[in-house]
Short mmCIF file of C-alpha atoms and ligand atoms in Angstrom, two decimals:
data_model
loop_
_atom_site.label_atom_id
_atom_site.label_comp_id
_atom_site.label_asym_id
_atom_site.label_seq_id
_atom_site.Cartn_x
_atom_site.Cartn_y
_atom_site.Cartn_z
CA MET X 653 -21.48 14.15 4.09
CA SER X 654 -21.44 13.19 0.47
CA THR X 655 -20.38 9.47 -0.29
CA HIS X 656 -18.70 10.39 -3.72
CA PHE X 657 -14.72 9.77 -3.43
CA GLU X 658 -13.40 12.95 -4.75
CA THR X 659 -15.85 14.77 -2.40
CA GLN X 660 -14.73 12.80 0.51
CA ALA X 661 -11.10 13.27 -0.32
CA ILE X 662 -11.59 16.91 -0.55
CA ARG X 663 -13.99 17.91 1.94
CA THR X 664 -13.25 15.94 4.98
CA GLN X 665 -11.60 18.48 7.26
CA LEU X 666 -10.74 19.21 10.77
CA GLU X 667 -13.10 21.92 12.50
CA ARG X 668 -11.82 25.43 11.68
CA SER X 669 -10.05 27.29 14.54
CA HIS X 670 -10.99 30.76 15.65
CA PHE X 671 -8.87 31.97 12.57
CA LEU X 672 -11.53 30.56 10.09
CA GLU X 673 -8.51 29.32 7.77
CA HIS X 674 -9.86 27.65 4.53
CA SER X 675 -6.92 25.19 4.35
CA THR X 676 -6.34 23.01 7.27
CA PRO X 677 -3.18 24.40 9.36
CA LEU X 678 -0.13 22.47 10.69
CA TYR X 679 -0.60 21.61 14.37
CA LEU X 680 3.29 21.09 15.01
CA THR X 681 3.10 20.39 18.95
CA SER X 682 4.28 17.47 20.85
CA SER X 683 1.68 17.64 23.64
CA PHE X 684 -1.75 19.39 24.50
CA VAL X 685 -2.58 21.34 27.57
CA PHE X 686 -5.09 20.52 30.27
CA GLU X 687 -7.94 23.01 31.75
CA ASP X 688 -7.22 21.70 35.44
CA ALA X 689 -6.32 18.61 37.42
CA GLU X 690 -10.06 16.95 36.41
CA ASP X 691 -9.57 17.70 32.98
CA MET X 692 -6.26 16.06 32.97
CA ARG X 693 -7.49 12.85 34.99
CA ALA X 694 -10.67 12.46 32.83
CA SER X 695 -8.56 12.66 29.48
CA PHE X 696 -6.15 10.12 30.51
CA ALA X 697 -8.94 7.85 31.81
CA GLU X 698 -10.38 8.24 28.05
CA GLU X 699 -13.70 9.76 29.33
CA LYS X 700 -12.84 12.53 26.95
CA ASN X 701 -12.03 12.08 23.15
CA ARG X 702 -9.34 14.60 22.97
CA ASN X 703 -5.58 14.82 21.91
CA LEU X 704 -3.16 14.42 24.86
CA TYR X 705 0.22 13.96 23.27
CA SER X 706 1.08 13.45 19.39
CA ARG X 707 2.45 10.09 19.71
CA PHE X 708 -1.05 8.95 20.49
CA THR X 709 -3.01 11.61 18.22
CA ASN X 710 -2.61 14.66 16.69
CA PRO X 711 -5.21 16.93 14.68
CA ASN X 712 -3.50 16.66 11.37
CA VAL X 713 -2.81 12.94 11.73
CA SER X 714 -6.57 12.50 12.70
CA GLU X 715 -7.45 14.31 9.56
CA PHE X 716 -5.46 12.21 7.44
CA VAL X 717 -6.60 8.89 9.24
CA THR X 718 -10.28 10.19 9.05
CA LYS X 719 -9.97 10.70 5.15
CA MET X 720 -8.40 7.25 4.63
CA VAL X 721 -11.06 5.37 6.85
CA SER X 722 -13.77 7.34 4.56
CA LEU X 723 -12.07 6.38 1.35
CA GLU X 724 -11.76 2.40 2.38
CA ASP X 725 -15.10 2.31 4.01
CA ALA X 726 -13.47 1.26 6.97
CA GLU X 727 -14.59 2.02 10.71
CA ASP X 728 -11.46 3.32 12.18
CA GLY X 729 -7.59 3.75 11.67
CA TYR X 730 -4.25 4.67 12.59
CA ALA X 731 -1.34 6.10 10.75
CA PHE X 732 2.53 5.49 10.97
CA ALA X 733 5.68 6.99 10.08
CA THR X 734 6.11 4.29 7.08
CA GLY X 735 4.41 1.68 5.43
CA MET X 736 6.72 -0.81 7.06
CA ALA X 737 5.88 0.36 10.61
CA ALA X 738 2.38 0.03 9.74
CA ILE X 739 2.76 -3.63 8.44
CA PHE X 740 5.13 -4.64 11.57
CA SER X 741 2.88 -2.83 14.06
CA THR X 742 -0.19 -4.70 12.82
CA PHE X 743 1.36 -7.98 13.11
CA ALA X 744 2.94 -7.31 16.55
CA ALA X 745 -0.11 -5.97 17.99
CA LEU X 746 -2.49 -9.01 17.03
CA LEU X 747 -0.11 -12.06 17.01
CA GLU X 748 1.31 -14.00 19.83
CA SER X 749 4.15 -16.74 19.98
CA GLY X 750 2.98 -19.58 18.23
CA ASP X 751 0.37 -18.08 16.00
CA HIS X 752 0.74 -18.73 12.29
CA ILE X 753 0.46 -16.43 9.02
CA LEU X 754 -0.77 -17.68 5.77
CA SER X 755 0.72 -15.24 3.05
CA CYS X 756 0.83 -15.07 -0.72
CA GLN X 757 4.50 -15.36 -1.51
CA SER X 758 4.53 -12.42 -3.61
CA VAL X 759 5.01 -9.75 -1.00
CA PHE X 760 6.99 -6.60 -0.44
CA GLY X 761 10.56 -7.40 0.19
CA SER X 762 10.63 -5.90 3.78
CA THR X 763 7.44 -7.61 4.50
CA HIS X 764 9.20 -10.90 3.36
CA SER X 765 12.04 -10.12 5.89
CA LEU X 766 9.66 -9.84 8.44
CA PHE X 767 8.20 -13.26 7.70
CA THR X 768 11.42 -14.98 7.21
CA THR X 769 14.03 -13.42 9.39
CA TYR X 770 12.33 -11.64 12.28
CA PHE X 771 8.84 -13.31 13.26
CA PRO X 772 10.54 -16.72 13.73
CA LYS X 773 12.78 -15.20 16.47
CA TRP X 774 9.15 -14.84 18.47
CA LYS X 775 7.99 -18.18 17.22
CA ILE X 776 5.47 -16.63 14.60
CA GLU X 777 5.63 -19.07 11.56
CA THR X 778 4.48 -18.09 8.02
CA THR X 779 3.48 -20.40 5.47
CA TYR X 780 3.73 -18.91 1.59
CA PHE X 781 1.38 -19.85 -1.16
CA LYS X 782 1.84 -18.81 -4.84
CA ALA X 783 -0.57 -16.51 -6.43
CA ASP X 784 -1.77 -19.37 -8.60
CA GLU X 785 -2.54 -21.75 -5.60
CA VAL X 786 -5.22 -19.73 -4.12
CA ASP X 787 -7.86 -22.64 -4.88
CA GLN X 788 -5.85 -25.04 -2.59
CA LEU X 789 -5.47 -22.65 0.38
CA GLU X 790 -7.19 -25.16 2.80
CA LEU X 791 -3.93 -27.34 2.42
CA PHE X 792 -1.86 -24.78 3.95
CA LEU X 793 -4.15 -24.01 6.97
CA LYS X 794 -3.00 -24.96 10.46
CA LYS X 795 -4.93 -24.77 13.78
CA GLU X 796 -2.57 -22.02 14.73
CA THR X 797 -3.33 -19.83 11.45
CA LYS X 798 -4.60 -16.45 12.62
CA ILE X 799 -3.92 -14.00 9.68
CA LEU X 800 -4.56 -14.34 5.88
CA TYR X 801 -2.02 -11.63 4.29
CA VAL X 802 -2.12 -10.64 0.55
CA GLU X 803 -1.21 -7.92 -1.69
CA THR X 804 -2.76 -7.34 -4.95
CA PRO X 805 -1.75 -6.59 -7.51
CA THR X 806 1.29 -8.05 -6.16
CA ASN X 807 4.78 -6.35 -6.23
CA PRO X 808 6.57 -6.65 -8.82
CA GLY X 809 4.93 -9.73 -10.36
CA LEU X 810 1.54 -7.98 -11.16
CA ASP X 811 -0.57 -11.06 -10.19
CA VAL X 812 -4.02 -10.32 -9.22
CA LEU X 813 -5.88 -12.29 -6.53
CA ASP X 814 -9.16 -12.71 -6.11
CA LEU X 815 -10.24 -10.68 -3.23
CA ASP X 816 -14.21 -11.93 -3.06
CA PHE X 817 -12.80 -15.65 -2.78
CA LEU X 818 -10.15 -14.76 -0.42
CA GLY X 819 -12.79 -12.77 1.90
CA ALA X 820 -14.91 -15.83 1.92
CA PHE X 821 -12.24 -18.11 2.78
CA ALA X 822 -10.97 -15.95 5.60
CA LYS X 823 -14.38 -15.87 7.18
CA LYS X 824 -15.22 -19.53 6.94
CA HIS X 825 -12.03 -20.34 8.63
CA ASN X 826 -12.04 -17.35 10.94
CA LEU X 827 -9.10 -15.86 10.12
CA VAL X 828 -8.11 -12.05 10.08
CA PHE X 829 -7.97 -11.03 6.64
CA ILE X 830 -5.45 -8.18 5.73
CA VAL X 831 -4.85 -6.57 2.35
CA ASP X 832 -1.88 -4.37 1.38
CA ASN X 833 -3.78 -2.02 -0.94
CA CYS X 834 -0.56 -0.15 -1.82
CA PHE X 835 -0.74 -0.68 -5.55
CA ALA X 836 -4.35 -0.06 -6.26
CA THR X 837 -5.34 2.83 -3.50
CA PRO X 838 -9.05 2.85 -2.34
CA TYR X 839 -9.50 4.86 -5.78
CA LEU X 840 -9.22 1.84 -7.71
CA GLN X 841 -10.02 -1.24 -5.21
CA LYS X 842 -11.65 -1.33 -1.83
CA PRO X 843 -10.84 -4.52 -0.10
CA ILE X 844 -13.21 -4.13 2.86
CA GLN X 845 -16.01 -4.32 0.42
CA TYR X 846 -14.96 -7.94 -0.33
CA GLY X 847 -14.33 -9.04 3.48
CA ALA X 848 -10.89 -7.68 4.39
CA ASP X 849 -10.80 -6.86 8.01
CA LEU X 850 -7.70 -4.57 7.75
CA VAL X 851 -6.40 -2.88 4.77
CA ILE X 852 -2.65 -1.40 4.82
CA HIS X 853 -1.05 1.33 2.78
CA SER X 854 2.52 2.48 2.42
CA ALA X 855 1.22 6.06 1.86
CA THR X 856 4.55 6.85 0.66
CA LYS X 857 3.55 5.95 -2.84
CA LEU X 858 0.44 6.76 -4.69
CA ILE X 859 -1.18 8.64 -1.62
CA ASP X 860 1.29 11.24 -1.60
CA GLY X 861 1.99 10.49 -5.30
CA GLN X 862 4.75 13.13 -5.34
CA GLY X 863 7.83 11.38 -3.68
CA ARG X 864 8.06 13.82 -0.66
CA VAL X 865 7.19 12.08 2.42
CA LEU X 866 7.18 8.60 3.96
CA GLY X 867 3.73 7.62 5.68
CA GLY X 868 1.84 4.26 6.56
CA VAL X 869 -1.66 3.71 7.67
CA VAL X 870 -3.94 0.94 8.63
CA VAL X 871 -7.82 0.99 8.45
CA GLY X 872 -10.62 -1.56 9.23
CA LYS X 873 -12.70 -3.07 11.91
CA LYS X 874 -12.83 -1.19 15.14
CA GLU X 875 -11.96 -3.69 17.65
CA LEU X 876 -8.74 -4.54 15.63
CA ILE X 877 -7.58 -1.03 15.44
CA ARG X 878 -8.15 -0.57 18.72
CA ASP X 879 -5.60 -3.13 19.52
CA ILE X 880 -3.15 -1.76 17.00
CA TYR X 881 -3.73 1.66 18.60
CA LEU X 882 -2.86 0.55 22.10
CA PHE X 883 0.43 -1.10 20.71
CA SER X 884 1.42 1.67 18.64
CA ARG X 885 1.01 4.52 21.30
CA ASN X 886 3.18 2.58 23.76
CA THR X 887 5.78 1.48 21.05
CA GLY X 888 6.07 4.77 19.22
CA PRO X 889 5.74 4.40 15.33
CA ALA X 890 3.51 7.49 14.80
CA MET X 891 3.24 9.36 11.78
CA SER X 892 4.44 12.89 12.32
CA PRO X 893 1.98 15.88 11.84
CA PHE X 894 3.85 17.48 9.26
CA ASN X 895 3.97 14.40 6.92
CA ALA X 896 0.09 14.00 7.93
CA TRP X 897 -0.72 17.39 6.58
CA VAL X 898 1.13 16.92 3.42
CA LEU X 899 -0.74 13.56 2.77
CA SER X 900 -4.13 15.11 3.91
CA LYS X 901 -3.44 17.48 0.88
CA SER X 902 -2.38 14.62 -1.43
CA LEU X 903 -5.63 12.91 -1.12
CA GLU X 904 -7.37 15.81 -2.30
CA THR X 905 -5.93 15.02 -5.74
CA LEU X 906 -5.82 11.57 -5.62
CA ALA X 907 -8.61 10.67 -7.90
CA VAL X 908 -7.31 12.68 -10.77
CA ARG X 909 -3.76 11.68 -10.29
CA VAL X 910 -4.56 7.92 -10.22
CA GLU X 911 -7.05 8.22 -12.95
CA LYS X 912 -4.27 9.66 -15.23
CA HIS X 913 -1.48 7.27 -14.10
CA CYS X 914 -3.64 4.59 -15.34
CA GLU X 915 -4.57 5.97 -18.64
CA ASN X 916 -0.63 6.55 -19.25
CA ALA X 917 0.14 3.13 -18.03
CA LEU X 918 -2.25 1.19 -20.08
CA LYS X 919 -1.04 3.03 -23.30
CA LEU X 920 2.50 2.18 -22.53
CA ALA X 921 1.66 -1.36 -21.90
CA SER X 922 -0.22 -1.51 -25.23
CA PHE X 923 2.72 0.07 -26.80
CA LEU X 924 5.23 -2.43 -25.26
CA GLU X 925 3.35 -5.36 -26.47
CA THR X 926 4.19 -4.49 -30.24
CA LYS X 927 7.98 -4.42 -29.31
CA LYS X 928 9.94 -7.17 -30.62
CA GLU X 929 12.88 -6.72 -28.06
CA ILE X 930 10.07 -7.63 -25.16
CA LYS X 931 9.25 -11.24 -24.31
CA LYS X 932 6.41 -10.42 -22.27
CA VAL X 933 4.52 -7.20 -21.02
CA LYS X 934 2.22 -7.88 -17.80
CA TYR X 935 -0.69 -5.23 -16.80
CA PRO X 936 -3.77 -6.15 -15.10
CA PHE X 937 -5.96 -4.31 -17.79
CA LEU X 938 -4.26 -6.01 -20.91
CA VAL X 939 -6.41 -8.80 -22.13
CA SER X 940 -3.42 -11.01 -22.17
CA HIS X 941 -3.25 -10.69 -18.32
CA PRO X 942 -3.78 -14.20 -16.77
CA GLN X 943 -6.23 -12.79 -14.23
CA TYR X 944 -7.75 -10.04 -16.51
CA ASP X 945 -11.32 -11.15 -15.66
CA ILE X 946 -10.70 -10.79 -11.72
CA ALA X 947 -8.88 -7.42 -12.46
CA LYS X 948 -11.86 -5.99 -14.01
CA LYS X 949 -14.19 -7.36 -11.56
CA GLN X 950 -12.47 -5.80 -8.50
CA MET X 951 -10.30 -2.85 -9.79
CA LYS X 952 -11.65 0.34 -11.37
CA GLN X 953 -8.43 0.62 -13.60
CA GLY X 954 -5.32 -1.40 -13.88
CA GLY X 955 -2.89 0.70 -11.77
CA ASN X 956 0.39 2.42 -12.57
CA ILE X 957 2.90 -0.33 -12.61
CA VAL X 958 3.61 -1.97 -15.77
CA VAL X 959 6.21 -4.76 -15.99
CA PHE X 960 8.07 -6.47 -18.96
CA GLU X 961 10.48 -8.89 -19.58
CA LEU X 962 13.56 -8.10 -21.95
CA LYS X 963 14.92 -10.91 -24.23
CA GLY X 964 18.30 -11.51 -23.16
CA GLY X 965 18.04 -11.32 -19.32
CA LEU X 966 20.50 -9.56 -17.03
CA THR X 967 22.89 -8.07 -19.64
CA SER X 968 20.05 -6.52 -21.73
CA GLY X 969 18.28 -5.32 -18.42
CA SER X 970 21.54 -3.23 -17.48
CA ALA X 971 21.99 -2.24 -20.87
CA PHE X 972 18.38 -0.78 -21.07
CA LEU X 973 18.71 1.04 -17.76
CA ASN X 974 21.81 2.70 -18.82
CA LYS X 975 20.15 4.08 -21.81
CA ILE X 976 17.17 5.72 -19.96
CA ARG X 977 17.46 9.56 -20.38
CA MET X 978 14.22 11.04 -18.80
CA CYS X 979 12.94 8.47 -16.41
CA SER X 980 14.28 8.05 -13.35
CA LEU X 981 16.20 4.98 -12.06
CA SER X 982 15.01 4.80 -8.60
CA ALA X 983 13.57 2.14 -5.97
CA ASN X 984 10.32 4.22 -5.13
CA LEU X 985 7.15 3.94 -7.11
CA GLY X 986 4.12 6.05 -7.56
CA ASP X 987 5.52 9.39 -8.16
CA THR X 988 4.61 11.69 -10.66
CA ARG X 989 7.79 10.95 -12.35
CA THR X 990 8.06 7.83 -14.34
CA ILE X 991 10.49 5.55 -12.54
CA VAL X 992 12.25 2.45 -14.30
CA THR X 993 13.49 -0.39 -11.70
CA HIS X 994 15.32 -3.66 -12.09
CA PRO X 995 13.79 -5.65 -9.04
CA ALA X 996 16.24 -8.58 -9.42
CA SER X 997 19.27 -6.25 -8.37
CA THR X 998 17.44 -3.71 -6.06
CA THR X 999 14.17 -3.98 -4.25
CA HIS X 1000 14.31 -7.89 -4.40
CA SER X 1001 18.14 -8.51 -4.32
CA LYS X 1002 17.64 -10.01 -0.71
CA LEU X 1003 15.84 -12.93 -1.87
CA SER X 1004 17.49 -15.95 -2.96
CA GLU X 1005 17.15 -16.56 -6.68
CA GLU X 1006 14.82 -19.52 -6.31
CA ASP X 1007 12.45 -17.38 -4.18
CA ARG X 1008 12.92 -14.70 -6.79
CA LEU X 1009 12.02 -16.97 -9.49
CA ALA X 1010 9.01 -18.24 -7.51
CA VAL X 1011 7.35 -14.81 -7.52
CA GLY X 1012 8.22 -14.22 -11.26
CA ILE X 1013 11.20 -12.12 -10.96
CA THR X 1014 13.37 -12.95 -13.67
CA ASP X 1015 16.78 -11.28 -14.43
CA GLY X 1016 15.40 -9.43 -17.22
CA LEU X 1017 12.28 -8.19 -15.42
CA ILE X 1018 11.73 -4.50 -15.79
CA ARG X 1019 9.32 -2.38 -13.32
CA VAL X 1020 8.09 0.85 -14.53
CA SER X 1021 5.82 3.04 -12.33
CA VAL X 1022 4.27 5.29 -15.01
CA GLY X 1023 4.10 8.75 -14.02
CA LEU X 1024 2.17 11.93 -15.23
CA GLU X 1025 4.57 13.36 -17.87
CA ASP X 1026 3.06 13.41 -21.44
CA ILE X 1027 2.71 9.87 -22.44
CA ASN X 1028 4.53 10.40 -25.93
CA ASP X 1029 7.80 11.23 -23.78
CA ILE X 1030 7.45 8.46 -21.57
CA ILE X 1031 7.11 5.98 -24.48
CA ASN X 1032 9.83 7.80 -26.57
CA ASP X 1033 12.28 7.49 -23.67
CA ILE X 1034 11.54 3.61 -23.02
CA ASN X 1035 11.69 3.02 -26.89
CA GLN X 1036 14.80 4.71 -27.77
CA ALA X 1037 16.44 2.87 -24.86
CA LEU X 1038 14.91 -0.42 -26.31
CA GLU X 1039 16.23 0.14 -29.54
CA ASN X 1040 19.59 1.20 -28.76
C1 LIG M 591 6.64 0.40 -0.32
C2 LIG M 591 5.80 -0.61 0.02
C3 LIG M 591 5.76 -0.95 1.40
C4 LIG M 591 6.60 -0.16 2.45
O1 LIG M 591 6.31 0.91 2.58
P1 LIG M 591 7.18 2.11 3.23
O2 LIG M 591 6.72 3.46 3.42
O3 LIG M 591 8.53 2.11 2.35
O4 LIG M 591 7.78 1.64 4.49
C5 LIG M 591 4.89 -1.97 1.69
N1 LIG M 591 3.89 -2.49 0.85
C6 LIG M 591 4.32 -2.33 -0.46
C7 LIG M 591 3.45 -2.95 -1.42
C8 LIG M 591 5.02 -1.27 -1.06
O5 LIG M 591 5.09 -0.94 -2.19
#
């Protein structure tokens, strides 16, 4: 098999059935049949590598997982109904009561809720460090610390964390290093090359890229995935065969889509830097980004998310959103359609104002998930909303 990204994403495919189909068919079946009693016994004893029941494995799900494993340079993986199911199941499978998580404070809103509202019920504590405190991480370690968890670039602050440094830190202190790679996709960044043990994705975002299905996936070290698999086959957060079929198709165009997303995003970010209505623009591949050098080192392009801060805070934030004509007002991201969001009143509204400010979510912060429309139309829409 070729090791080139685009070829892996397109040519990794299930064996053909006797129909010799070109495109992989959809295997909508809850279970699989056995030849006889001995086949049944041997299959359940895992003496045979085969499908038994679609809560455990399914051919379409396996094709999607196999692609993700190869694109992330991982050993094995498991797919879930949503990104949050992937995140929750990973922690639940690997942690015990009394364990401690060390996480960057800038994490997805629902991940923050897991850490602060739900895990404490099972005596699993989390300590947050800020994106600019990476060089003081030893101060946050406890003897119970088991997992180091980060997203990079972060949502929605777009801080970039040094994966090389974090990978070495996790290795030195014997931590399981987990990266939520949702904003970058394996096309832009492969955390396993920097020492990540597990990589998590919400496949709902750029992996599908067309706003159609929910999905999640975890890939990484074989023995860790084995624990996550056993936990998940008993607790039932599995991905549906239909969603896996869609997502496996989505991966065929991941490289061309993400390349174009990034080209549009850089053009929009550069344009926004010239506007007097805007206090600050943040995009990993703008020279003005505080971690521009790290972004250049570990990412192929800057991603499709651009954030900016309007002068005038909350009132100018909602006035801006109300003037948008073409772009969608939605909480999703990574779609072909450009989406404009106001994190303070939507995705991060559950955080206290203090917690929001700590991760850079000011009242005037606008997040743009730059889509694949003609860049002139995207710029014109945002520009008329700014000027009006
Ligand atoms: C959307 C998102 C998630 C959660 O994924 P769902 O598929 O919505 O459950 C997790 N992490 C990040 C960074 C996300 O953007």
